[in-house]
Amino acid sequence: MIPVSAYAGARVGVLGLGRSGLATARALAAGGAEPVLWDDGEAARGRAAEAGFAVEDLARERAAAGLAALIVSPGIAHLYPAPHPAIALAQAAGVPVDNEIGLFFAALEAAKLDFDEGPEPKVVAITGSNGKSTTTALLRHILAAARRPVQMGGNIGRAALDLDPPGPGETVVLELSSYQTELARALAPDIAVFLNLAPDHLDRHGGIGGYFAAKRRLFEAGAPARAIIGIDEPEGRFLASLIPPEDLIAISASRRLRGEGWPDWRVFMNRSHLTEWRGGRQVAAIDMRACPGLLGAHNHQNAAAAYAAARALGLGPKAIEAGLASFPGLAHRMERLGASPSGVIWVNDSKATNAAATARALAAFEGVHLILGGRAKEDGIAALAPLFPRIAHAYLIGEAAERFAAELGETPQTRCGTLQAAVAAAAAAAAPGAVVLLSPAAASFDQFADFEARGDAFRALAAPHLAPPDAAPRDDREETAR
């Protein structure tokens, strides 16, 4: 745990008692503050009380009186579509509103003032619409494989304040969502990574402009010493244009950045090779066909970002190449579960909670038996239309089933309602060599606690259909980069 001492002796509200909220309460208490906790869920309040914390309704003036700050969990709206009543009350009273990430960076900067035991720890913060979890886990894996001390947290794994205080020369790799970057009062990464932007969380940010502004804060308020920017979308190219060229590494999975006009330091895909270009020449190239956990164009962008960050941290190309080759992939993101005795491949892509993420999965396969649906995002799946020919049959689940059925048009489809029914239908219909892909293009909250729970359920339902690993037939077409 990283203690937060900035509020020692003060009364601090903590709103939202999930993983990050409880970690925040513990860190505040360890730093001498008096945390007062609230969650709209009775079960969460009960767990906080059992842990010994004071629990009061922070939406009531009496409970909110005298707060030095209100610390808000990422899932709670603070502006759009409407602020939570406790946040509205704090804002009206002039009480600072912050989140766990703001406290993390403030605590780390304060600790650095007394850091005289060796090289200061570094923080790499990774954001973007799609791929940030894989990139975060990949960078952690590369550093660990090179025997560099490293911790990983934020929007993946452990909450930021639940991490151990970093030691000399250690790297902390954080995945940060737009919810986390938008509200943090302190942002101070040494290296910041922007992967891409696709429509998501638009209700929380008042539209695509607000969503991009939340991501952009990491580079403006954060002022990183090194910015790594994916330039495959217009927003990335715009953001890159704001960064001093000497502080920028441009990355691309679709452009060969060998011409003029880009910064001196570039990492990009050149056919099947991840290529580093610096000083007007190629300095390294890695054959991504030798990296089975990173197949597909979307993973090539993730690899480019992790490679650039590792190079900025001082690793050599050979050490990075070894880490890329040994990376096993991320659970719930294009996770190959195995194959049936007849050769049907089963893939868990539960983390694909928007159409852009599902598009990346569909682009890797043909003849797909696609399970999709859940709680639809604002833009639905209309953007997938160019990839509909890859779908042999769609199996629709959750709240979005009716809407997605209409958007799929003439694409063969079955409304299944539940994941269990969809798996049974897909298993019965898929021919040898086909792919059964869970890539929902929707949030999970209508039927599951989160995408991990949805992916775990799919894995369990798929298990009876899979052959033992040593008996599963090989299909060289799987996960072919298109």
Short mmCIF file of C-alpha atoms in Angstrom, two decimals:
data_model
loop_
_atom_site.label_atom_id
_atom_site.label_comp_id
_atom_site.label_asym_id
_atom_site.label_seq_id
_atom_site.Cartn_x
_atom_site.Cartn_y
_atom_site.Cartn_z
CA MET A 1 0.00 0.00 0.00
CA ILE A 2 1.10 3.58 -0.73
CA PRO A 3 0.12 5.77 2.25
CA VAL A 4 -1.48 9.14 1.46
CA SER A 5 -0.29 11.64 4.08
CA ALA A 6 -1.50 14.87 2.42
CA TYR A 7 -4.74 14.73 4.45
CA ALA A 8 -3.28 13.67 7.82
CA GLY A 9 -5.69 14.67 10.60
CA ALA A 10 -8.44 15.65 8.13
CA ARG A 11 -11.84 14.15 7.39
CA VAL A 12 -11.93 12.80 3.81
CA GLY A 13 -14.93 11.35 2.00
CA VAL A 14 -14.57 8.24 -0.17
CA LEU A 15 -17.44 7.65 -2.59
CA GLY A 16 -17.71 4.21 -4.22
CA LEU A 17 -16.36 1.15 -2.44
CA GLY A 18 -15.14 -1.18 -5.12
CA ARG A 19 -11.52 -2.22 -5.54
CA SER A 20 -10.12 1.31 -5.86
CA GLY A 21 -12.41 2.85 -3.23
CA LEU A 22 -11.38 0.47 -0.47
CA ALA A 23 -7.72 0.78 -1.44
CA THR A 24 -8.08 4.57 -1.22
CA ALA A 25 -9.66 4.35 2.23
CA ARG A 26 -6.84 2.16 3.51
CA ALA A 27 -4.18 4.46 2.05
CA LEU A 28 -5.79 7.54 3.58
CA ALA A 29 -6.05 5.87 6.99
CA ALA A 30 -2.41 4.76 6.77
CA GLY A 31 -1.46 8.39 6.13
CA GLY A 32 -3.30 9.64 9.21
CA ALA A 33 -6.57 10.83 7.64
CA GLU A 34 -10.07 10.05 8.89
CA PRO A 35 -11.85 8.45 5.90
CA VAL A 36 -15.64 8.53 5.78
CA LEU A 37 -17.07 6.04 3.28
CA TRP A 38 -20.24 5.69 1.24
CA ASP A 39 -21.56 3.49 -1.55
CA ASP A 40 -25.09 3.31 -2.93
CA GLY A 41 -24.92 -0.48 -2.61
CA GLU A 42 -25.83 -1.93 0.78
CA ALA A 43 -23.47 -4.90 0.45
CA ALA A 44 -20.50 -2.63 -0.25
CA ARG A 45 -21.34 -0.47 2.77
CA GLY A 46 -21.53 -3.60 4.89
CA ARG A 47 -18.06 -4.73 3.81
CA ALA A 48 -16.64 -1.29 4.64
CA ALA A 49 -18.22 -1.31 8.09
CA GLU A 50 -16.88 -4.80 8.74
CA ALA A 51 -13.41 -3.49 7.83
CA GLY A 52 -13.74 -0.89 10.58
CA PHE A 53 -14.42 2.23 8.48
CA ALA A 54 -16.96 4.93 9.29
CA VAL A 55 -19.88 4.75 6.85
CA GLU A 56 -22.09 7.82 6.29
CA ASP A 57 -24.30 9.01 3.45
CA LEU A 58 -22.13 11.68 1.86
CA ALA A 59 -25.08 13.03 -0.12
CA ARG A 60 -26.45 14.44 3.16
CA GLU A 61 -25.17 17.84 4.22
CA ARG A 62 -24.61 16.75 7.80
CA ALA A 63 -22.34 13.86 6.75
CA ALA A 64 -20.54 15.92 4.11
CA ALA A 65 -19.84 18.85 6.41
CA GLY A 66 -16.18 19.48 7.15
CA LEU A 67 -14.73 17.26 4.44
CA ALA A 68 -11.24 18.26 3.33
CA ALA A 69 -11.77 16.38 0.04
CA LEU A 70 -14.07 13.91 -1.68
CA ILE A 71 -12.35 10.98 -3.42
CA VAL A 72 -14.50 9.39 -6.11
CA SER A 73 -14.32 5.93 -7.66
CA PRO A 74 -14.02 5.81 -11.48
CA GLY A 75 -17.47 4.39 -12.19
CA ILE A 76 -19.34 7.29 -10.57
CA ALA A 77 -20.42 10.19 -12.80
CA HIS A 78 -19.15 13.57 -11.67
CA LEU A 79 -20.45 15.75 -14.51
CA TYR A 80 -22.29 13.92 -17.33
CA PRO A 81 -24.96 12.70 -17.66
CA ALA A 82 -25.46 14.12 -14.15
CA PRO A 83 -23.19 14.28 -11.09
CA HIS A 84 -23.85 11.95 -8.20
CA PRO A 85 -25.67 13.87 -5.42
CA ALA A 86 -22.66 13.59 -3.11
CA ILE A 87 -20.39 15.07 -5.77
CA ALA A 88 -22.86 17.86 -6.55
CA LEU A 89 -22.99 18.71 -2.84
CA ALA A 90 -19.17 18.77 -2.56
CA GLN A 91 -18.80 20.92 -5.67
CA ALA A 92 -21.40 23.39 -4.41
CA ALA A 93 -19.50 23.67 -1.13
CA GLY A 94 -16.11 24.14 -2.82
CA VAL A 95 -14.76 20.82 -1.55
CA PRO A 96 -11.98 19.45 -3.80
CA VAL A 97 -13.06 16.36 -5.74
CA ASP A 98 -10.31 13.93 -6.72
CA ASN A 99 -9.78 10.24 -7.41
CA GLU A 100 -7.36 7.47 -6.52
CA ILE A 101 -5.05 8.26 -9.44
CA GLY A 102 -4.69 11.88 -8.36
CA LEU A 103 -3.80 10.74 -4.83
CA PHE A 104 -1.35 8.16 -6.22
CA PHE A 105 0.65 10.70 -8.23
CA ALA A 106 0.61 13.28 -5.43
CA ALA A 107 1.85 10.69 -2.92
CA LEU A 108 4.56 9.47 -5.27
CA GLU A 109 5.81 12.97 -6.02
CA ALA A 110 5.97 13.73 -2.29
CA ALA A 111 7.92 10.51 -1.67
CA LYS A 112 10.41 11.41 -4.41
CA LEU A 113 11.45 14.52 -2.49
CA ASP A 114 13.09 12.24 0.08
CA PHE A 115 14.29 9.63 -2.41
CA ASP A 116 18.06 9.36 -2.09
CA GLU A 117 18.61 5.58 -2.27
CA GLY A 118 19.30 5.25 -5.98
CA PRO A 119 17.55 5.86 -9.28
CA GLU A 120 14.07 7.28 -8.86
CA PRO A 121 11.19 4.97 -9.78
CA LYS A 122 9.47 5.60 -13.10
CA VAL A 123 5.76 5.58 -13.92
CA VAL A 124 4.45 4.60 -17.35
CA ALA A 125 0.77 5.50 -17.87
CA ILE A 126 -1.11 3.89 -20.77
CA THR A 127 -4.46 5.06 -22.13
CA GLY A 128 -6.57 4.62 -25.26
CA SER A 129 -9.90 3.13 -26.26
CA ASN A 130 -8.67 -0.35 -27.16
CA GLY A 131 -5.58 -2.36 -26.31
CA LYS A 132 -4.48 -0.59 -23.15
CA SER A 133 -4.85 -3.68 -20.92
CA THR A 134 -2.80 -5.82 -23.32
CA THR A 135 -0.17 -3.10 -23.71
CA THR A 136 0.08 -2.65 -19.94
CA ALA A 137 0.42 -6.38 -19.29
CA LEU A 138 2.86 -6.74 -22.19
CA LEU A 139 5.16 -3.98 -20.92
CA ARG A 140 5.11 -5.48 -17.44
CA HIS A 141 6.00 -8.87 -18.95
CA ILE A 142 8.88 -7.43 -21.02
CA LEU A 143 10.37 -5.67 -17.99
CA ALA A 144 9.96 -8.70 -15.73
CA ALA A 145 11.52 -10.98 -18.35
CA ALA A 146 14.49 -8.60 -18.47
CA ARG A 147 14.71 -8.83 -14.66
CA ARG A 148 13.72 -5.23 -14.14
CA PRO A 149 11.71 -4.52 -10.96
CA VAL A 150 8.16 -3.70 -12.02
CA GLN A 151 4.62 -3.42 -10.70
CA MET A 152 1.37 -3.17 -12.66
CA GLY A 153 -1.96 -1.68 -11.64
CA GLY A 154 -4.56 1.02 -12.11
CA ASN A 155 -7.43 -0.12 -14.33
CA ILE A 156 -5.93 -3.62 -14.47
CA GLY A 157 -4.85 -5.85 -11.61
CA ARG A 158 -4.23 -4.03 -8.34
CA ALA A 159 -5.59 -0.58 -7.54
CA ALA A 160 -2.89 2.09 -7.85
CA LEU A 161 -2.79 2.88 -4.11
CA ASP A 162 -2.75 -0.83 -3.29
CA LEU A 163 0.66 -1.18 -4.98
CA ASP A 164 3.80 -1.34 -2.87
CA PRO A 165 5.84 1.87 -2.54
CA PRO A 166 8.19 1.58 -5.54
CA GLY A 167 11.87 1.10 -4.82
CA PRO A 168 15.02 2.39 -6.54
CA GLY A 169 14.97 1.84 -10.29
CA GLU A 170 11.50 0.25 -10.22
CA THR A 171 8.89 0.88 -12.90
CA VAL A 172 5.17 1.19 -12.19
CA VAL A 173 3.03 0.49 -15.27
CA LEU A 174 -0.50 1.90 -14.99
CA GLU A 175 -3.46 1.35 -17.25
CA LEU A 176 -5.63 4.47 -17.04
CA SER A 177 -9.18 4.81 -18.32
CA SER A 178 -10.78 8.09 -19.35
CA TYR A 179 -12.71 8.04 -16.08
CA GLN A 180 -9.42 8.03 -14.20
CA THR A 181 -7.57 10.67 -16.23
CA GLU A 182 -10.52 13.08 -16.40
CA LEU A 183 -10.87 13.72 -12.67
CA ALA A 184 -7.35 13.25 -11.28
CA ARG A 185 -6.04 16.50 -9.81
CA ALA A 186 -2.45 15.28 -10.17
CA LEU A 187 -1.05 13.48 -13.22
CA ALA A 188 2.71 13.08 -13.44
CA PRO A 189 3.83 10.04 -15.45
CA ASP A 190 7.39 9.86 -16.70
CA ILE A 191 6.18 8.17 -19.89
CA ALA A 192 2.63 8.45 -21.23
CA VAL A 193 1.17 6.28 -23.99
CA PHE A 194 -1.86 7.05 -26.19
CA LEU A 195 -2.90 4.10 -28.34
CA ASN A 196 -6.06 5.04 -30.24
CA LEU A 197 -9.52 6.54 -29.95
CA ALA A 198 -12.89 5.01 -30.83
CA PRO A 199 -16.37 6.07 -29.64
CA ASP A 200 -16.94 4.83 -26.08
CA HIS A 201 -18.36 6.13 -22.79
CA LEU A 202 -19.92 9.02 -24.69
CA ASP A 203 -22.68 9.55 -22.13
CA ARG A 204 -20.08 10.02 -19.38
CA HIS A 205 -18.07 12.58 -21.35
CA GLY A 206 -20.77 14.53 -23.14
CA GLY A 207 -19.73 13.22 -26.56
CA ILE A 208 -16.60 12.19 -28.45
CA GLY A 209 -14.89 15.56 -27.87
CA GLY A 210 -15.21 15.23 -24.11
CA TYR A 211 -13.98 11.66 -24.28
CA PHE A 212 -10.86 12.69 -26.22
CA ALA A 213 -10.31 15.63 -23.84
CA ALA A 214 -10.28 13.20 -20.90
CA LYS A 215 -7.58 11.10 -22.58
CA ARG A 216 -5.65 14.18 -23.64
CA ARG A 217 -5.33 15.38 -20.02
CA LEU A 218 -2.68 12.73 -19.44
CA PHE A 219 -0.37 14.62 -21.82
CA GLU A 220 -1.34 18.18 -20.90
CA ALA A 221 -1.79 18.07 -17.14
CA GLY A 222 0.66 15.18 -16.90
CA ALA A 223 3.45 16.76 -18.97
CA PRO A 224 5.36 13.48 -19.40
CA ALA A 225 9.04 13.54 -20.22
CA ARG A 226 8.34 11.09 -23.07
CA ALA A 227 5.07 10.78 -25.02
CA ILE A 228 4.32 7.69 -27.13
CA ILE A 229 1.45 8.41 -29.53
CA GLY A 230 -0.39 6.10 -31.91
CA ILE A 231 -0.96 8.06 -35.10
CA ASP A 232 -3.30 5.67 -36.94
CA GLU A 233 -6.36 7.85 -36.13
CA PRO A 234 -6.89 11.60 -36.57
CA GLU A 235 -6.99 12.20 -32.81
CA GLY A 236 -3.59 10.61 -32.37
CA ARG A 237 -2.09 12.68 -35.18
CA PHE A 238 -3.56 15.82 -33.65
CA LEU A 239 -2.20 14.95 -30.21
CA ALA A 240 1.23 14.15 -31.68
CA SER A 241 1.31 17.59 -33.30
CA LEU A 242 1.10 19.19 -29.85
CA ILE A 243 4.10 17.32 -28.42
CA PRO A 244 7.63 18.72 -28.86
CA PRO A 245 9.28 16.42 -31.43
CA GLU A 246 12.22 15.69 -29.15
CA ASP A 247 9.80 14.29 -26.52
CA LEU A 248 7.75 12.17 -28.93
CA ILE A 249 7.85 8.60 -30.19
CA ALA A 250 5.30 8.04 -32.97
CA ILE A 251 3.94 4.50 -33.37
CA SER A 252 1.83 2.90 -36.08
CA ALA A 253 0.46 -0.51 -37.00
CA SER A 254 -0.65 0.59 -40.47
CA ARG A 255 1.88 3.18 -41.73
CA ARG A 256 5.55 2.83 -42.58
CA LEU A 257 6.93 5.95 -40.95
CA ARG A 258 10.08 6.23 -43.02
CA GLY A 259 9.47 9.60 -44.69
CA GLU A 260 9.89 13.16 -43.56
CA GLY A 261 7.54 14.98 -41.25
CA TRP A 262 7.48 12.52 -38.36
CA PRO A 263 9.61 12.79 -35.22
CA ASP A 264 13.09 11.35 -35.28
CA TRP A 265 12.04 8.38 -33.10
CA ARG A 266 9.43 6.06 -34.62
CA VAL A 267 8.20 2.49 -34.14
CA PHE A 268 6.00 0.97 -36.83
CA MET A 269 5.03 -2.20 -38.67
CA ASN A 270 6.85 -2.90 -41.93
CA ARG A 271 4.91 -5.87 -43.28
CA SER A 272 5.47 -8.56 -40.62
CA HIS A 273 8.30 -6.75 -38.82
CA LEU A 274 8.09 -4.35 -35.92
CA THR A 275 10.61 -1.68 -36.89
CA GLU A 276 12.40 1.01 -34.90
CA TRP A 277 13.53 4.04 -36.90
CA ARG A 278 15.83 6.59 -35.32
CA GLY A 279 18.42 9.02 -36.55
CA GLY A 280 17.15 8.64 -40.11
CA ARG A 281 17.74 4.88 -40.26
CA GLN A 282 16.41 1.53 -39.12
CA VAL A 283 18.01 0.48 -35.84
CA ALA A 284 16.03 -2.69 -35.07
CA ALA A 285 13.42 -5.04 -36.57
CA ILE A 286 11.49 -7.89 -34.91
CA ASP A 287 9.59 -10.56 -36.82
CA MET A 288 6.14 -10.57 -35.16
CA ARG A 289 5.38 -13.98 -36.67
CA ALA A 290 7.61 -15.35 -33.92
CA CYS A 291 5.35 -13.80 -31.24
CA PRO A 292 2.31 -16.12 -31.04
CA GLY A 293 0.66 -14.16 -28.22
CA LEU A 294 0.55 -10.99 -30.33
CA LEU A 295 -1.04 -11.95 -33.62
CA GLY A 296 -3.25 -9.51 -35.51
CA ALA A 297 -2.97 -5.85 -36.46
CA HIS A 298 -4.45 -4.67 -33.17
CA ASN A 299 -1.75 -6.51 -31.22
CA HIS A 300 0.92 -5.08 -33.50
CA GLN A 301 -0.09 -1.61 -32.29
CA ASN A 302 0.07 -2.85 -28.69
CA ALA A 303 3.51 -4.34 -29.35
CA ALA A 304 4.75 -1.11 -30.93
CA ALA A 305 3.65 0.88 -27.88
CA ALA A 306 5.20 -1.54 -25.38
CA TYR A 307 8.42 -1.70 -27.43
CA ALA A 308 8.66 2.10 -27.51
CA ALA A 309 8.06 2.39 -23.77
CA ALA A 310 10.63 -0.29 -22.98
CA ARG A 311 13.19 1.47 -25.21
CA ALA A 312 12.44 4.77 -23.47
CA LEU A 313 13.16 2.98 -20.18
CA GLY A 314 16.57 1.90 -21.49
CA LEU A 315 16.02 -1.72 -22.59
CA GLY A 316 17.81 -2.99 -25.68
CA PRO A 317 15.99 -4.47 -28.70
CA LYS A 318 17.13 -8.05 -28.02
CA ALA A 319 15.74 -8.03 -24.48
CA ILE A 320 12.45 -6.60 -25.73
CA GLU A 321 12.27 -9.17 -28.53
CA ALA A 322 12.58 -11.99 -26.01
CA GLY A 323 9.71 -10.53 -23.98
CA LEU A 324 7.49 -10.13 -27.03
CA ALA A 325 8.12 -13.72 -28.08
CA SER A 326 7.31 -15.17 -24.65
CA PHE A 327 4.18 -13.08 -23.94
CA PRO A 328 1.26 -15.51 -23.48
CA GLY A 329 -1.49 -13.01 -24.24
CA LEU A 330 -4.12 -11.48 -21.99
CA ALA A 331 -7.10 -13.28 -20.54
CA HIS A 332 -10.40 -12.25 -22.15
CA ARG A 333 -8.69 -10.48 -25.06
CA MET A 334 -8.44 -12.72 -28.14
CA GLU A 335 -7.77 -15.58 -25.71
CA ARG A 336 -7.61 -18.85 -27.62
CA LEU A 337 -9.28 -21.41 -25.38
CA GLY A 338 -8.57 -24.39 -27.63
CA ALA A 339 -10.26 -26.43 -30.33
CA SER A 340 -12.97 -29.06 -30.40
CA PRO A 341 -12.19 -32.61 -31.57
CA SER A 342 -13.57 -31.62 -34.99
CA GLY A 343 -11.32 -28.55 -35.19
CA VAL A 344 -13.70 -25.74 -34.17
CA ILE A 345 -11.61 -22.99 -32.57
CA TRP A 346 -12.98 -21.23 -29.46
CA VAL A 347 -11.84 -17.67 -28.67
CA ASN A 348 -12.70 -15.55 -25.62
CA ASP A 349 -12.72 -11.83 -26.43
CA SER A 350 -15.03 -10.73 -23.60
CA LYS A 351 -13.00 -7.56 -23.11
CA ALA A 352 -14.33 -6.26 -26.45
CA THR A 353 -16.95 -3.94 -24.98
CA ASN A 354 -17.37 -1.70 -28.03
CA ALA A 355 -17.64 -2.12 -31.78
CA ALA A 356 -14.09 -0.97 -32.47
CA ALA A 357 -12.68 -3.74 -30.27
CA THR A 358 -14.90 -6.36 -31.88
CA ALA A 359 -13.81 -5.14 -35.31
CA ARG A 360 -10.23 -5.97 -34.43
CA ALA A 361 -11.24 -9.51 -33.50
CA LEU A 362 -13.39 -10.06 -36.59
CA ALA A 363 -10.57 -8.84 -38.82
CA ALA A 364 -8.46 -11.77 -37.62
CA PHE A 365 -10.88 -14.53 -38.67
CA GLU A 366 -13.31 -15.69 -41.34
CA GLY A 367 -16.31 -18.00 -40.99
CA VAL A 368 -17.02 -16.69 -37.49
CA HIS A 369 -19.80 -17.89 -35.23
CA LEU A 370 -20.01 -14.65 -33.27
CA ILE A 371 -21.59 -14.27 -29.83
CA LEU A 372 -22.33 -10.63 -29.17
CA GLY A 373 -24.59 -8.44 -27.09
CA GLY A 374 -24.99 -7.16 -23.57
CA ARG A 375 -25.61 -3.54 -22.63
CA ALA A 376 -25.12 -1.63 -25.88
CA LYS A 377 -22.88 1.39 -26.21
CA GLU A 378 -24.31 4.52 -27.79
CA ASP A 379 -22.98 3.77 -31.29
CA GLY A 380 -24.09 0.11 -31.38
CA ILE A 381 -22.48 -2.13 -34.01
CA ALA A 382 -23.20 -0.23 -37.23
CA ALA A 383 -19.46 0.35 -37.66
CA LEU A 384 -18.98 -3.42 -38.03
CA ALA A 385 -20.97 -3.54 -41.29
CA PRO A 386 -17.89 -3.93 -43.56
CA LEU A 387 -16.95 -7.02 -41.54
CA PHE A 388 -20.40 -8.67 -41.56
CA PRO A 389 -19.34 -10.98 -44.45
CA ARG A 390 -16.90 -12.64 -42.03
CA ILE A 391 -19.79 -13.70 -39.78
CA ALA A 392 -21.15 -17.16 -40.58
CA HIS A 393 -23.80 -16.76 -37.87
CA ALA A 394 -24.43 -14.32 -35.01
CA TYR A 395 -25.84 -15.33 -31.62
CA LEU A 396 -27.35 -12.40 -29.73
CA ILE A 397 -27.51 -12.08 -25.96
CA GLY A 398 -28.55 -9.53 -23.36
CA GLU A 399 -30.28 -6.17 -23.55
CA ALA A 400 -28.79 -5.31 -26.95
CA ALA A 401 -30.20 -8.35 -28.77
CA GLU A 402 -33.09 -6.57 -30.50
CA ARG A 403 -31.02 -3.55 -31.52
CA PHE A 404 -28.09 -5.64 -32.75
CA ALA A 405 -30.45 -7.90 -34.70
CA ALA A 406 -31.73 -4.88 -36.62
CA GLU A 407 -28.21 -3.56 -37.25
CA LEU A 408 -27.02 -6.98 -38.49
CA GLY A 409 -29.73 -6.91 -41.18
CA GLU A 410 -29.51 -9.98 -43.41
CA THR A 411 -26.58 -11.52 -41.55
CA PRO A 412 -27.64 -15.00 -40.32
CA GLN A 413 -28.55 -14.65 -36.67
CA THR A 414 -30.28 -16.20 -33.67
CA ARG A 415 -31.56 -14.36 -30.60
CA CYS A 416 -30.40 -16.54 -27.72
CA GLY A 417 -30.90 -14.28 -24.72
CA THR A 418 -28.31 -15.89 -22.47
CA LEU A 419 -24.66 -16.76 -22.93
CA GLN A 420 -25.41 -20.39 -22.08
CA ALA A 421 -27.96 -20.65 -24.87
CA ALA A 422 -25.63 -18.92 -27.32
CA VAL A 423 -22.75 -21.28 -26.59
CA ALA A 424 -24.99 -24.32 -27.05
CA ALA A 425 -26.33 -22.99 -30.36
CA ALA A 426 -22.88 -22.09 -31.69
CA ALA A 427 -21.43 -25.46 -30.69
CA ALA A 428 -24.21 -27.25 -32.55
CA ALA A 429 -23.88 -25.15 -35.71
CA ALA A 430 -20.13 -24.58 -36.14
CA ALA A 431 -18.54 -26.76 -38.83
CA PRO A 432 -14.97 -28.13 -38.61
CA GLY A 433 -12.45 -25.33 -39.01
CA ALA A 434 -14.90 -22.61 -37.97
CA VAL A 435 -14.32 -20.14 -35.13
CA VAL A 436 -16.67 -19.59 -32.18
CA LEU A 437 -15.86 -16.09 -30.97
CA LEU A 438 -17.23 -14.28 -27.94
CA SER A 439 -16.66 -10.63 -28.82
CA PRO A 440 -19.73 -8.85 -27.44
CA ALA A 441 -19.27 -5.23 -28.65
CA ALA A 442 -21.19 -4.27 -25.51
CA ALA A 443 -20.79 -3.84 -21.77
CA SER A 444 -21.48 -6.82 -19.52
CA PHE A 445 -23.47 -5.16 -16.75
CA ASP A 446 -26.92 -6.41 -17.83
CA GLN A 447 -26.07 -10.03 -16.98
CA PHE A 448 -22.56 -10.07 -15.43
CA ALA A 449 -20.62 -8.11 -12.84
CA ASP A 450 -17.89 -7.25 -15.36
CA PHE A 451 -16.26 -8.47 -18.56
CA GLU A 452 -14.03 -10.83 -16.56
CA ALA A 453 -17.08 -12.61 -15.11
CA ARG A 454 -18.57 -12.85 -18.61
CA GLY A 455 -15.32 -14.27 -20.01
CA ASP A 456 -14.97 -16.74 -17.14
CA ALA A 457 -18.52 -17.94 -17.77
CA PHE A 458 -17.77 -18.40 -21.48
CA ARG A 459 -14.59 -20.31 -20.68
CA ALA A 460 -16.51 -22.67 -18.40
CA LEU A 461 -19.31 -23.18 -20.96
CA ALA A 462 -16.79 -23.81 -23.75
CA ALA A 463 -14.73 -26.33 -21.77
CA PRO A 464 -16.92 -29.41 -22.47
CA HIS A 465 -16.60 -28.75 -26.20
CA LEU A 466 -12.78 -28.64 -26.23
CA ALA A 467 -10.41 -31.48 -26.92
CA PRO A 468 -7.50 -32.06 -24.52
CA PRO A 469 -4.61 -29.74 -25.48
CA ASP A 470 -2.45 -32.51 -26.88
CA ALA A 471 -5.37 -33.85 -28.95
CA ALA A 472 -6.62 -30.58 -30.41
CA PRO A 473 -6.02 -30.44 -34.18
CA ARG A 474 -3.88 -27.65 -35.47
CA ASP A 475 -5.43 -25.06 -37.78
CA ASP A 476 -2.85 -22.80 -39.35
CA ARG A 477 -5.52 -20.28 -40.31
CA GLU A 478 -6.20 -19.23 -36.72
CA GLU A 479 -5.62 -15.60 -35.80
CA THR A 480 -4.24 -14.71 -39.21
CA ALA A 481 -3.35 -11.04 -39.45
CA ARG A 482 -5.41 -9.38 -42.13
#
